Coordinates of C-alpha atoms in Angstrom, one line a residue:
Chain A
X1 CA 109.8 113.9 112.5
X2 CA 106.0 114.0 112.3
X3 CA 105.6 110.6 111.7
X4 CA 103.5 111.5 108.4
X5 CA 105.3 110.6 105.3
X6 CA 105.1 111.6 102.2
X7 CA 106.7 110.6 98.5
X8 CA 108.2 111.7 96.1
X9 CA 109.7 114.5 97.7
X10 CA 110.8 116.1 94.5
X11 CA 108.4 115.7 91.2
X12 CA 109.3 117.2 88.4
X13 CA 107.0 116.7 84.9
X14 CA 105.6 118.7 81.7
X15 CA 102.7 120.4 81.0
X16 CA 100.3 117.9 80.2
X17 CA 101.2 114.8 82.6
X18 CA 99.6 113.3 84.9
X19 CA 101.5 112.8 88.7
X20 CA 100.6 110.9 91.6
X21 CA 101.4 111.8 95.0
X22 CA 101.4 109.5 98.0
X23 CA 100.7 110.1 101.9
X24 CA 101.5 107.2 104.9
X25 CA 99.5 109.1 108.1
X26 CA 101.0 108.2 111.6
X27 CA 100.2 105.2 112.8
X28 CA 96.5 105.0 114.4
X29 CA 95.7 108.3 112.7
X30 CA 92.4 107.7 110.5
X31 CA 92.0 111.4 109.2
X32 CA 94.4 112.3 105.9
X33 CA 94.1 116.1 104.8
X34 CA 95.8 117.7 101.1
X35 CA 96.8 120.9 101.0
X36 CA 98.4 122.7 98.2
X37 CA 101.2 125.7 99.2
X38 CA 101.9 127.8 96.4
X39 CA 103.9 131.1 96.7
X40 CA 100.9 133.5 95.6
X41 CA 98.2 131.6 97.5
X42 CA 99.2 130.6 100.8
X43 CA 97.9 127.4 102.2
X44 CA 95.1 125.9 100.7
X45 CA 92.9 123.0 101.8
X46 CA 92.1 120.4 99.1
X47 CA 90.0 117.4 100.5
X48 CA 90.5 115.2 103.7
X49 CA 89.6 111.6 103.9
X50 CA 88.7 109.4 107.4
X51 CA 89.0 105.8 107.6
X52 CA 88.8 105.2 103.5
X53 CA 85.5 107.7 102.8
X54 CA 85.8 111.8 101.8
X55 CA 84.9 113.5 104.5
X56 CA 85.5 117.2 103.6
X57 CA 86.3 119.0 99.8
X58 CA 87.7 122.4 99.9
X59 CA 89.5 123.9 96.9
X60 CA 90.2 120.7 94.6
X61 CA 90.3 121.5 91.2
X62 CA 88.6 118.6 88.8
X63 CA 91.3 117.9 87.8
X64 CA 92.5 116.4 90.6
X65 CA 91.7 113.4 92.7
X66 CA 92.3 111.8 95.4
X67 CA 91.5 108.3 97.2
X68 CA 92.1 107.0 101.0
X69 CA 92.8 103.1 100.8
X70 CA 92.4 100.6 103.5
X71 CA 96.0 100.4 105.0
X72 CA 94.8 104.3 105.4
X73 CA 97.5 105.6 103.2
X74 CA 96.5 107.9 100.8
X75 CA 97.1 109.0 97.2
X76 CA 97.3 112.5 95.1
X77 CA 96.5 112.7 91.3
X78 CA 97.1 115.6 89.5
X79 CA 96.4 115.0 85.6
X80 CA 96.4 117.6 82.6
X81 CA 99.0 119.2 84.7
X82 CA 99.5 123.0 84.0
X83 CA 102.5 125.5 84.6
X84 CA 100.0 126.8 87.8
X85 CA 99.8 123.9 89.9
X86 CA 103.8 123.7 90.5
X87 CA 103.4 124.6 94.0
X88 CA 104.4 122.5 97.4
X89 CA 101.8 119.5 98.3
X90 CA 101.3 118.3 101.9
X91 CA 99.7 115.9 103.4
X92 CA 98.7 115.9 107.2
X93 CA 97.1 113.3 109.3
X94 CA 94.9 113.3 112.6
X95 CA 93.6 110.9 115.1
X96 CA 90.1 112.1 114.6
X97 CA 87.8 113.7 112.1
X98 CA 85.8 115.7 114.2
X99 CA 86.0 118.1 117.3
X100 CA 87.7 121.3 117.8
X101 CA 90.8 120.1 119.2
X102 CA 92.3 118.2 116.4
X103 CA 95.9 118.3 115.9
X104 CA 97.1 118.3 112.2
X105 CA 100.7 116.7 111.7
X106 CA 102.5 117.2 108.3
X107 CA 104.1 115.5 106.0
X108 CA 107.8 117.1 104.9
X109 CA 105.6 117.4 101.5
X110 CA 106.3 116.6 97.8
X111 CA 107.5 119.5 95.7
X112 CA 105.9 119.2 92.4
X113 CA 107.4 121.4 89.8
X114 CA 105.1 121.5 85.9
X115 CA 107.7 122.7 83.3
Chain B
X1 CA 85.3 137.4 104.3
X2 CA 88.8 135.4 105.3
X3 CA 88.5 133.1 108.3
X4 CA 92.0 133.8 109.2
X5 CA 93.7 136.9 109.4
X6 CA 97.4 137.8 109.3
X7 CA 98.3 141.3 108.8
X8 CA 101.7 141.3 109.4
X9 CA 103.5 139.8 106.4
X10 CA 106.9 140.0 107.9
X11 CA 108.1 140.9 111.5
X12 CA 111.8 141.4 112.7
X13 CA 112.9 141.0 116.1
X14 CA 116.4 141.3 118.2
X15 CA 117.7 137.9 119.2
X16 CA 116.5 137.5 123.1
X17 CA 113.4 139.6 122.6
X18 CA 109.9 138.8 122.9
X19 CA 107.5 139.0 119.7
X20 CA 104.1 139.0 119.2
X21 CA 102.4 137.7 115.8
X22 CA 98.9 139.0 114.9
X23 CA 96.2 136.6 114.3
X24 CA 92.4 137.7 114.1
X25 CA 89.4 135.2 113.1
X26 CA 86.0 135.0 112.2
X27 CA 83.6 132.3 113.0
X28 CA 80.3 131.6 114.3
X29 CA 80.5 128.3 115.8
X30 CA 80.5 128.3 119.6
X31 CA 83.1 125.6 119.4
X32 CA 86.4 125.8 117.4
X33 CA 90.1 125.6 117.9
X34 CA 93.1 127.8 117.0
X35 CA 96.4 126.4 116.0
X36 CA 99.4 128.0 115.0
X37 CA 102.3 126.2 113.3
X38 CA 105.6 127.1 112.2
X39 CA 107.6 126.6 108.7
X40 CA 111.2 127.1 108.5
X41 CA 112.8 127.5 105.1
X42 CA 113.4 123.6 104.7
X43 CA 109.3 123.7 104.6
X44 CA 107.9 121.6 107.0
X45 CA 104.9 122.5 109.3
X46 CA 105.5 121.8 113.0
X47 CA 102.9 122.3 114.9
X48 CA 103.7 125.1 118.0
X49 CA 100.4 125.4 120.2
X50 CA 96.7 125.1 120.2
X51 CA 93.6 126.7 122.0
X52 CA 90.1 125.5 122.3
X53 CA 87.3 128.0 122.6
X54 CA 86.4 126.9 126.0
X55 CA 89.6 127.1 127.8
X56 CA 89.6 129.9 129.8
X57 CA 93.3 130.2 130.1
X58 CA 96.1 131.3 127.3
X59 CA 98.0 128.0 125.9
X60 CA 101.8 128.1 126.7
X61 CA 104.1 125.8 125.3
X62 CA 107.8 126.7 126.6
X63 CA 108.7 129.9 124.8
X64 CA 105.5 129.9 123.0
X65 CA 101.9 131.3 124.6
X66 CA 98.9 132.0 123.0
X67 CA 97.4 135.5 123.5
X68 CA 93.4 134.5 123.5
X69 CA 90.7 137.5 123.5
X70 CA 87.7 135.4 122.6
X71 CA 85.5 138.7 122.6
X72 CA 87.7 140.5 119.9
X73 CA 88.5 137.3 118.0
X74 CA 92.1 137.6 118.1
X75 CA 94.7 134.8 118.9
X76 CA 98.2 136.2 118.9
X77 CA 101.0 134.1 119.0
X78 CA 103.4 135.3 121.6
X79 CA 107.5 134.2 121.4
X80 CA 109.8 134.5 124.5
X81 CA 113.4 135.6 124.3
X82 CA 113.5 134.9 121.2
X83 CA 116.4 132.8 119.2
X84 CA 118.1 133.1 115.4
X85 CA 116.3 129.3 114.7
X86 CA 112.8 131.0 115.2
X87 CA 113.3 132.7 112.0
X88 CA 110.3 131.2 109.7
X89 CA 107.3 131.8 108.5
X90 CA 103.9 131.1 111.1
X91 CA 100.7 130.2 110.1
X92 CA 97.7 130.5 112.6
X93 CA 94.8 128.5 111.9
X94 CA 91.3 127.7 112.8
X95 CA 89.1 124.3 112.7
X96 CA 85.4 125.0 113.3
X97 CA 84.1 121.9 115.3
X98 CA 80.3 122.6 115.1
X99 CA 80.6 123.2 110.9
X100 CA 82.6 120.9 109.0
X101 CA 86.2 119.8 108.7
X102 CA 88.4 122.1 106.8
X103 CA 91.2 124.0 108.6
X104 CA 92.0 127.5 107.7
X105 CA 94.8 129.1 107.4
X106 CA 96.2 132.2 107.8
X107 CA 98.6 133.5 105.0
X108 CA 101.2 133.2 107.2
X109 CA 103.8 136.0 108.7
X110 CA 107.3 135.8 108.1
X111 CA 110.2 136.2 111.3
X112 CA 113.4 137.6 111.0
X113 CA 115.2 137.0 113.9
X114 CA 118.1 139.8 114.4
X115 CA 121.3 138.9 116.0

């Protein structure tokens, strides 16, 4: 058990919706990543929050967004949602934002499946 | 051109046997760290080992050790006597410490461990 935890763990929803997804990093960790695992392209890096502000975006479609609160947990939104973003969601927290050695742990992340 | 490299999409091995997973990356930064993490079909990441640029020796963690050849950019993941629970799929990964905060990730190898 990482510590990081992550809900739902199951999501599924229609074409159209909009789904949010939630994070709880470890305790002390101020650094929340999203990554998005689906089966044709790998692991992907979405956008990372530390202490509440955005400190990195990587591949985050518009349509998405995503928020770091002050109890440091952390939400997901997917909206329009379309057949191509069913794919596996994690989360992953670290002590720090910066530096070379920094330590990602995972959430068990949500599966989100767009019928 | 990719950050991370895997080239070997799926590896078998005989139980008790020693495996090495390829991992090549590409980065200019003088500091950065490699990670490589492991995800068994239930889909969580767990973390295995890490290696900063600066360390001069190869990372062990029990059956795991870190091949490092700074010069070729290459950071193989090395697995001693290998067991039937090893059977996943590894991902090695990079965070560049002196440009930004993303983590990249390889597209990950998948090990069949043989009885």
């Amino acid at each position: 058990d990482s510590g990081v935890t992550q809900t739902p763990k199951h999501l599924i929803t229609a074409t159209g919706q909009r789904v949010t997804l939630r994070c709880s990093p470890r305790s002390g960790d101020l650094s929340v990543y999203w990554y998005q695992q689906s089966l044709d392209q790998g692991l992907q890096f979405l956008i990372q929050y530390y202490n509440g502000e955005e400190r990195a975006k990587g591949n985050i479609l518009e349509r998405f967004s995503a928020q770091q609160f002050p109890d440091l947990h952390s939400e997901l939104n997917l909206s329009s949602l379309e057949l191509g973003d069913s794919a596996l969601y994690f989360c992953a927290s670290s002590p720090r934002t910066s530096g070379s050695y920094n330590e990602q742990f995972f959430g068990p992340g949500t599966r989100l499946t767009v019928l | 051109a990719q950050k991370i490299t895997q080239t070997q999409p799926g590896m078998f091995v005989q139980e008790k046997e020693a495996v090495t997973l390829d991992c090549t990356y590409d980065t200019s930064d003088q500091s950065y760290g490699l990670f490589w993490y492991k995800q068994p079909s239930s889909g969580e990441m767990i973390f295995l080992i890490y290696q900063g640029s600066y360390d001069e020796q190869n990372a062990t963690e029990g059956r795991y050790s870190l091949n490092f050849q700074k010069a070729r950019k290459s950071a193989n993941l090395v697995i001693s006597a290998s067991q039937l629970g090893d059977s996943a799929m590894y991902f090695c990964a990079m965070r560049e410490a002196d440009t930004g905060n993303q983590f990249y990730f390889g597209t990950g190898t998948s090990l069949t461990v043989i009885p």
